[in-house]
Short mmCIF file of C-alpha atoms in Angstrom, two decimals:
data_model
loop_
_atom_site.label_atom_id
_atom_site.label_comp_id
_atom_site.label_asym_id
_atom_site.label_seq_id
_atom_site.Cartn_x
_atom_site.Cartn_y
_atom_site.Cartn_z
CA MET A 67 15.94 2.81 -17.13
CA SER A 68 16.67 1.74 -13.86
CA ARG A 69 15.33 1.47 -10.52
CA PRO A 70 15.41 2.31 -7.59
CA ALA A 71 15.56 5.79 -8.90
CA ASP A 72 16.26 9.29 -6.70
CA ASN A 73 12.63 10.49 -6.74
CA ARG A 74 12.04 10.83 -3.06
CA GLU A 75 12.54 14.96 -2.74
CA GLN A 76 9.61 15.74 -4.70
CA PHE A 77 7.54 14.58 -1.63
CA ARG A 78 9.24 16.83 0.66
CA PRO A 79 6.95 19.74 1.98
CA ASP A 80 8.23 23.19 1.00
CA ASP A 81 7.95 24.24 4.64
CA HIS A 82 9.81 21.41 6.24
CA PRO A 83 11.18 21.96 9.36
CA HIS A 84 14.51 19.57 9.15
CA ASP A 85 17.52 18.93 7.24
CA ASN A 86 16.85 15.57 7.26
CA PHE A 87 13.64 14.10 5.25
CA LEU A 88 11.82 10.80 6.44
CA LEU A 89 9.18 10.21 4.37
CA THR A 90 5.53 9.61 5.99
CA THR A 91 2.98 7.80 4.29
CA VAL A 92 0.12 5.13 4.43
CA VAL A 93 -0.26 1.61 2.78
CA GLY A 94 -3.88 2.25 1.88
CA SER A 95 -6.75 1.24 3.53
CA TYR A 96 -8.42 3.31 6.39
CA PRO A 97 -11.51 2.60 8.35
CA LYS A 98 -14.88 3.82 6.33
CA PRO A 99 -17.09 6.05 8.43
CA LYS A 100 -19.95 3.95 9.62
CA TRP A 101 -22.56 5.95 7.47
CA LEU A 102 -20.76 4.94 4.64
CA ASN A 103 -21.21 1.17 5.25
CA ARG A 104 -24.76 2.31 5.91
CA ALA A 105 -25.05 3.66 2.79
CA ASP A 106 -24.08 0.69 0.93
CA GLU A 107 -26.52 -1.44 2.55
CA LEU A 108 -28.99 1.36 1.46
CA VAL A 109 -28.49 1.44 -2.11
CA ASP A 110 -29.17 -2.39 -2.47
CA ASP A 111 -32.31 -2.00 -0.23
CA GLN A 112 -35.37 -2.11 -3.16
CA ASP A 113 -37.53 -0.06 -0.52
CA SER A 114 -35.08 2.31 -0.15
CA LYS A 115 -35.14 5.62 -2.53
CA PHE A 116 -31.15 5.60 -2.28
CA ASP A 117 -29.68 5.15 -5.53
CA ALA A 118 -26.55 4.90 -7.20
CA GLU A 119 -25.97 8.66 -7.67
CA ASP A 120 -26.40 9.06 -3.91
CA LEU A 121 -23.97 6.47 -3.37
CA GLU A 122 -21.43 8.09 -5.44
CA GLU A 123 -22.15 11.44 -3.79
CA ALA A 124 -21.60 9.28 -0.18
CA HIS A 125 -18.34 7.97 -1.71
CA ASP A 126 -16.81 11.31 -2.64
CA ASP A 127 -18.00 12.94 0.90
CA ALA A 128 -16.21 10.20 2.56
CA ALA A 129 -12.96 10.23 0.24
CA ARG A 130 -12.77 14.31 1.09
CA VAL A 131 -12.88 13.31 4.53
CA ILE A 132 -10.28 10.59 4.58
CA THR A 133 -7.93 12.53 2.62
CA HIS A 134 -8.43 15.71 4.81
CA GLU A 135 -7.88 13.49 8.00
CA HIS A 136 -4.72 11.85 6.33
CA GLU A 137 -3.52 15.40 5.95
CA ARG A 138 -4.60 16.77 9.45
CA CYS A 139 -2.27 14.06 11.23
CA GLY A 140 0.78 15.58 9.16
CA LEU A 141 1.29 12.57 6.39
CA ASP A 142 3.81 13.75 3.68
CA THR A 143 1.51 11.63 0.99
CA VAL A 144 -1.87 10.57 1.53
CA VAL A 145 -4.27 8.20 0.22
CA ASP A 146 -8.53 8.50 0.23
CA GLY A 147 -8.27 5.10 2.68
CA GLU A 148 -9.75 3.29 -0.55
CA VAL A 149 -13.63 4.20 0.60
CA ARG A 150 -14.81 3.09 -2.87
CA ARG A 151 -13.21 -0.40 -2.74
CA ASN A 152 -14.44 -3.48 -1.14
CA GLU A 153 -11.70 -6.35 -1.22
CA MET A 154 -8.22 -5.84 -2.72
CA VAL A 155 -9.04 -8.67 -5.23
CA GLU A 156 -12.89 -8.26 -5.40
CA PHE A 157 -12.48 -4.69 -6.34
CA PHE A 158 -10.24 -5.04 -9.38
CA ALA A 159 -11.57 -8.65 -10.70
CA GLU A 160 -14.99 -6.59 -11.12
CA ARG A 161 -13.68 -4.19 -13.55
CA ILE A 162 -11.14 -6.76 -15.47
CA PRO A 163 -13.10 -8.59 -18.17
CA GLY A 164 -12.08 -12.29 -17.98
CA TYR A 165 -13.23 -12.94 -14.26
CA GLU A 166 -16.30 -13.81 -12.75
CA PHE A 167 -17.83 -14.68 -9.58
CA ASN A 168 -19.79 -17.84 -8.36
CA GLY A 169 -20.11 -17.06 -4.55
CA PRO A 170 -17.95 -17.01 -1.49
CA VAL A 171 -15.38 -19.46 -0.49
CA LYS A 172 -14.59 -20.25 2.87
CA VAL A 173 -10.84 -19.36 3.76
CA TRP A 174 -10.30 -19.90 7.61
CA GLY A 175 -12.47 -20.36 10.51
CA HIS A 176 -15.64 -18.74 9.91
CA ASN A 177 -14.63 -16.18 7.30
CA TYR A 178 -15.60 -16.03 3.57
CA PHE A 179 -13.99 -14.58 0.57
CA ASP A 180 -15.69 -13.69 -2.74
CA LYS A 181 -12.96 -15.61 -4.38
CA PRO A 182 -13.31 -15.12 -8.26
CA SER A 183 -12.84 -17.24 -11.22
CA VAL A 184 -10.63 -16.22 -14.10
CA SER A 185 -13.08 -17.88 -16.71
CA SER A 186 -11.73 -16.34 -20.30
CA PRO A 187 -8.86 -14.42 -21.21
CA VAL A 188 -8.29 -11.06 -19.41
CA SER A 189 -8.38 -7.63 -20.85
CA TYR A 190 -8.24 -3.90 -20.13
CA ASP A 191 -11.56 -1.97 -20.54
CA GLU A 192 -11.97 1.13 -18.74
CA PRO A 193 -9.36 2.55 -16.44
CA TRP A 194 -9.82 1.26 -12.83
CA LEU A 195 -8.73 3.90 -10.64
CA VAL A 196 -8.15 7.24 -12.78
CA ASP A 197 -11.29 8.81 -11.62
CA GLU A 198 -10.64 7.94 -8.12
CA PHE A 199 -7.01 9.35 -8.26
CA GLU A 200 -8.30 12.75 -9.98
CA PHE A 201 -10.87 13.02 -6.98
CA THR A 202 -8.51 12.84 -4.63
CA ASP A 203 -5.75 14.85 -6.28
CA ASN A 204 -8.20 17.77 -6.57
CA VAL A 205 -9.05 17.60 -3.04
CA ALA A 206 -5.61 17.05 -1.25
CA SER A 207 -3.21 19.62 -0.66
CA LYS A 208 -0.34 16.80 -0.11
CA PRO A 209 0.63 14.36 -2.90
CA VAL A 210 -1.53 11.31 -3.44
CA LYS A 211 -0.21 7.34 -3.48
CA VAL A 212 -2.52 5.09 -5.47
CA PRO A 213 -2.19 1.73 -4.15
CA ILE A 214 -3.04 -0.98 -6.85
CA THR A 215 -3.50 -5.11 -6.20
CA GLY A 216 -0.34 -6.21 -8.08
CA PRO A 217 -0.78 -9.03 -10.84
CA TYR A 218 0.55 -11.95 -8.75
CA THR A 219 -2.15 -11.39 -6.05
CA LEU A 220 -4.60 -11.09 -8.51
CA GLY A 221 -3.75 -14.49 -10.20
CA ASN A 222 -3.06 -16.17 -6.94
CA TRP A 223 -6.12 -15.22 -5.04
CA ALA A 224 -8.70 -16.35 -8.04
CA PHE A 225 -9.67 -19.94 -9.35
CA ASN A 226 -7.39 -20.21 -12.66
CA GLU A 227 -9.58 -21.93 -15.41
CA ALA A 228 -8.38 -19.96 -18.60
CA TYR A 229 -5.00 -20.11 -18.93
CA GLU A 230 -2.54 -23.06 -19.12
CA THR A 231 -0.10 -21.77 -15.85
CA GLU A 232 -0.68 -19.01 -13.21
CA GLU A 233 2.40 -17.61 -14.32
CA GLU A 234 0.97 -16.81 -17.71
CA LEU A 235 -2.21 -15.52 -16.31
CA VAL A 236 0.05 -13.29 -13.78
CA TYR A 237 1.90 -11.79 -17.02
CA GLU A 238 -1.02 -11.24 -18.75
CA LEU A 239 -2.21 -9.18 -15.69
CA ALA A 240 0.90 -7.48 -15.43
CA ASP A 241 0.72 -5.89 -18.55
CA LEU A 242 -2.81 -4.56 -17.93
CA VAL A 243 -1.38 -3.11 -14.44
CA ASN A 244 0.92 -1.44 -16.87
CA ILE A 245 -1.43 0.04 -18.91
CA GLU A 246 -3.50 1.35 -15.83
CA VAL A 247 -0.47 2.83 -14.30
CA GLU A 248 0.36 4.63 -17.71
CA ARG A 249 -3.16 6.18 -17.44
CA LEU A 250 -2.56 7.06 -13.79
CA VAL A 251 0.90 8.87 -14.94
CA GLU A 252 -1.08 10.74 -17.52
CA ALA A 253 -3.44 11.78 -15.12
CA GLY A 254 -0.40 13.18 -12.61
CA ALA A 255 0.10 10.30 -10.26
CA LYS A 256 3.58 10.44 -8.97
CA TYR A 257 3.63 7.81 -6.44
CA ILE A 258 2.15 4.21 -6.87
CA GLN A 259 2.34 0.94 -4.53
CA ILE A 260 1.85 -2.34 -5.92
CA ASP A 261 0.49 -4.65 -3.49
CA GLU A 262 1.29 -7.99 -3.40
CA PRO A 263 0.77 -9.93 -0.14
CA ALA A 264 0.54 -13.18 -1.88
CA LEU A 265 4.46 -12.93 -2.33
CA ALA A 266 5.88 -13.86 0.79
CA THR A 267 3.01 -16.69 1.42
CA THR A 268 4.67 -18.33 -1.90
CA PRO A 269 8.14 -17.31 -2.03
CA ASP A 270 9.04 -19.80 -4.48
CA ASP A 271 7.53 -17.71 -6.88
CA HIS A 272 9.88 -14.20 -6.55
CA ALA A 273 11.17 -14.77 -10.02
CA ILE A 274 7.61 -14.60 -11.49
CA VAL A 275 6.87 -11.58 -9.52
CA GLY A 276 10.04 -10.07 -10.53
CA GLU A 277 9.07 -10.69 -14.05
CA ALA A 278 5.43 -9.33 -13.61
CA LEU A 279 7.20 -6.17 -11.95
CA ASP A 280 9.38 -5.44 -15.14
CA ARG A 281 6.29 -5.62 -17.16
CA ILE A 282 4.35 -3.09 -14.69
CA VAL A 283 7.21 -0.56 -14.98
CA SER A 284 8.16 -0.56 -18.74
CA GLY A 285 7.67 3.13 -19.96
CA ILE A 286 7.18 4.43 -16.78
CA PRO A 287 9.21 7.59 -16.26
CA ASP A 288 11.69 7.56 -13.39
CA ASP A 289 10.35 10.38 -11.50
CA VAL A 290 7.13 8.57 -10.63
CA ARG A 291 7.79 6.32 -7.62
CA ILE A 292 6.98 2.82 -7.71
CA GLY A 293 6.65 0.88 -4.67
CA LEU A 294 6.17 -2.57 -3.60
CA HIS A 295 4.00 -3.60 -0.25
CA VAL A 296 4.62 -7.06 1.17
CA CYS A 297 3.18 -7.97 4.31
CA TYR A 298 3.58 -11.12 6.72
CA GLY A 299 5.68 -14.30 6.05
CA ASP A 300 9.12 -15.47 6.23
CA TYR A 301 10.95 -12.66 4.41
CA SER A 302 14.24 -14.58 4.41
CA ARG A 303 12.70 -16.34 1.68
CA ILE A 304 12.42 -13.65 -0.62
CA TYR A 305 15.79 -11.87 0.61
CA PRO A 306 17.96 -10.77 -1.12
CA GLU A 307 16.24 -11.80 -4.49
CA LEU A 308 14.01 -8.53 -3.92
CA ASN A 309 16.91 -6.53 -4.59
CA ASP A 310 16.55 -7.10 -8.03
CA TYR A 311 12.91 -5.85 -8.49
CA PRO A 312 12.66 -2.88 -10.74
CA VAL A 313 10.95 -0.79 -7.87
CA ASP A 314 12.17 2.29 -5.92
CA GLU A 315 10.69 1.30 -2.13
CA VAL A 316 9.59 -1.80 -0.71
CA ASP A 317 7.41 -1.54 2.02
CA LEU A 318 7.43 -4.42 4.84
CA GLU A 319 5.24 -5.29 7.72
CA LEU A 320 7.80 -5.78 10.82
CA CYS A 321 6.30 -3.84 13.83
CA ASN A 322 3.61 -6.86 14.38
CA GLY A 323 6.71 -9.40 14.68
CA GLY A 324 8.45 -7.20 17.06
CA TYR A 325 11.24 -6.61 14.39
CA GLU A 326 12.50 -10.06 14.54
CA GLN A 327 13.15 -10.28 10.93
CA ILE A 328 15.04 -6.96 10.61
CA ASP A 329 18.62 -8.51 10.32
CA VAL A 330 17.31 -10.49 7.30
CA PHE A 331 17.68 -7.28 5.47
CA THR A 332 21.27 -5.98 6.86
CA ASP A 333 23.25 -8.54 4.72
CA PRO A 334 23.84 -8.23 1.41
CA GLU A 335 23.05 -4.43 1.42
CA PHE A 336 19.63 -3.35 0.91
CA VAL A 337 19.00 -1.93 -2.43
CA PRO A 338 15.90 -0.30 -3.05
CA ASP A 339 14.34 2.49 -0.43
CA LEU A 340 12.75 0.56 2.71
CA ALA A 341 9.33 1.73 3.81
CA LEU A 342 8.98 0.62 7.37
CA GLY A 343 6.08 -0.72 9.10
CA VAL A 344 6.29 1.21 12.77
CA VAL A 345 2.84 0.95 14.13
CA ASP A 346 1.02 -2.38 14.64
CA VAL A 347 -2.55 -2.77 12.50
CA HIS A 348 -3.58 -5.62 14.56
CA THR A 349 -3.55 -4.08 18.03
CA ALA A 350 -6.19 -1.23 18.85
CA GLU A 351 -3.87 0.46 21.01
CA VAL A 352 -2.46 3.41 20.04
CA GLU A 353 1.62 3.31 20.07
CA SER A 354 3.42 6.04 22.08
CA VAL A 355 5.47 8.20 20.43
CA GLU A 356 8.67 7.08 21.95
CA GLU A 357 7.79 3.80 21.18
CA ILE A 358 7.28 4.61 17.48
CA LYS A 359 10.74 6.26 17.62
CA GLU A 360 12.56 3.05 18.75
CA ASN A 361 11.08 1.21 15.92
CA ILE A 362 11.93 3.82 13.36
CA LEU A 363 15.54 3.52 14.85
CA GLN A 364 15.12 -0.26 13.71
CA GLY A 365 14.83 0.76 9.93
CA LEU A 366 17.95 2.84 10.21
CA LYS A 367 19.88 -0.28 10.95
CA VAL A 368 19.00 -1.31 7.31
CA VAL A 369 19.40 1.76 5.34
CA PRO A 370 20.38 5.77 5.85
CA PRO A 371 17.59 8.49 6.76
CA GLU A 372 17.66 9.43 3.08
CA LYS A 373 16.21 5.88 1.88
CA LEU A 374 13.80 5.25 4.73
CA THR A 375 9.93 5.86 4.43
CA ILE A 376 7.62 5.33 7.74
CA SER A 377 4.24 3.88 7.50
CA PRO A 378 1.97 1.58 9.12
CA ASP A 379 2.63 -2.19 8.87
CA CYS A 380 -0.72 -2.59 6.40
CA GLY A 381 -3.77 -0.95 5.84
CA VAL A 382 -5.64 -0.18 8.85
CA LYS A 383 -9.25 -0.81 8.21
CA LEU A 384 -10.09 -2.92 10.36
CA LEU A 385 -9.21 -0.65 13.37
CA PRO A 386 -11.51 1.45 15.23
CA ARG A 387 -11.28 4.86 13.41
CA GLU A 388 -10.10 6.88 16.41
CA VAL A 389 -7.33 4.41 17.09
CA ALA A 390 -5.88 4.37 13.28
CA TYR A 391 -6.21 8.33 13.09
CA GLY A 392 -3.97 8.02 16.79
CA LYS A 393 -1.47 5.81 15.19
CA MET A 394 -1.08 8.17 12.15
CA GLU A 395 -0.75 11.20 14.16
CA ASN A 396 2.15 9.49 16.67
CA LEU A 397 3.61 8.33 13.51
CA VAL A 398 4.24 11.68 11.91
CA LYS A 399 5.54 13.05 15.31
CA ALA A 400 7.69 10.24 16.12
CA THR A 401 9.18 10.72 12.72
CA ARG A 402 9.88 14.51 12.88
CA GLU A 403 11.50 14.11 16.25
CA ILE A 404 13.92 11.71 14.70
CA GLU A 405 14.53 13.85 12.11
CA ALA A 406 15.24 16.59 14.39
CA GLU A 407 17.61 14.36 16.54
CA LEU A 408 19.44 13.31 13.21
CA ASP A 409 19.89 16.89 12.24
CA ALA A 410 21.38 17.49 15.72
CA GLY A 411 23.93 14.48 15.77
CA GLU A 412 22.24 13.01 18.38
CA ILE A 413 21.51 9.11 16.53
CA ASP A 414 24.85 6.95 16.02
CA LEU A 415 23.72 5.67 12.37
CA ASP A 416 26.38 3.04 13.13
CA GLU A 417 24.58 1.48 15.80
CA PRO A 418 21.10 3.23 15.71
CA VAL A 419 19.48 0.74 18.26
CA PRO A 420 21.61 0.77 21.53
CA LEU A 421 22.89 -2.43 22.91
CA ALA A 422 21.11 -4.23 25.48
CA ASP A 423 22.72 -3.55 28.85
#
């Protein structure tokens, strides 16, 4: 079994209007409805009659709303906005035996992170995401992508008190992620994204991440699309090594940096599909369709159209909700216009970004 595998066409809508198909998706998180934040508070209020069952209903309602919001703006694959999750490490640490929480840790400025400790060997108990996926898949009319925080980030962003090395912990976690991916595939998942934001900040460990990914995809059928999301950092320190990763797609944050690092990926040839961030999640301004089209052309410098996926730079949960929706809507419009221009032969794939005068 080898990756990247040719598994993109299954996500092409039956009524897709163009010969060319650039897959549109989201990274994961989305702004939660304000009433859901209030529901989270109420369930912890002893004077409130709002209980865990009410909170579950609120999460279900929010998942429906965000899933349909993604569909309404035209995305080819959707996520529920991770409305049931708090933070990307904390959510999984609460579900993996071996982790414990000892209070928040100051990470920068006045920001605190509830950094967990691995106090005993980790193990797999109940599925982490299967119920979430099955609910969203039942709600959605489009294919559902499942983001999972990867084992390297789960290990690197925790205190290791149980294993001799972080590497040993990461491999144990990778085996657990493999079990979860198997459960998701059994439930019908066809698109799974491994989130590893820690990778580009500690690039000397890219070989550890590669071995962890080998463990994650072991036994997973080729028709299941496996993506890797990496955000921020100096990508030249992990490229071309990431070409050896057993994934179908690598999702990169490049818009925020003005595509200064795009040429890193042009030599040697980029092996997996490229999921390119084309809207900046750090600015509360909705990019115009024309601006996003120019950003998409940057991706065509690296891979041909049949290997290009279009997404935001990262999760959009910190943006105002109307801004997040506007970015997604324009992302889809820009992508469809680029597809039409490719069909018409109006884009020079040898020089997709015109040279400056």
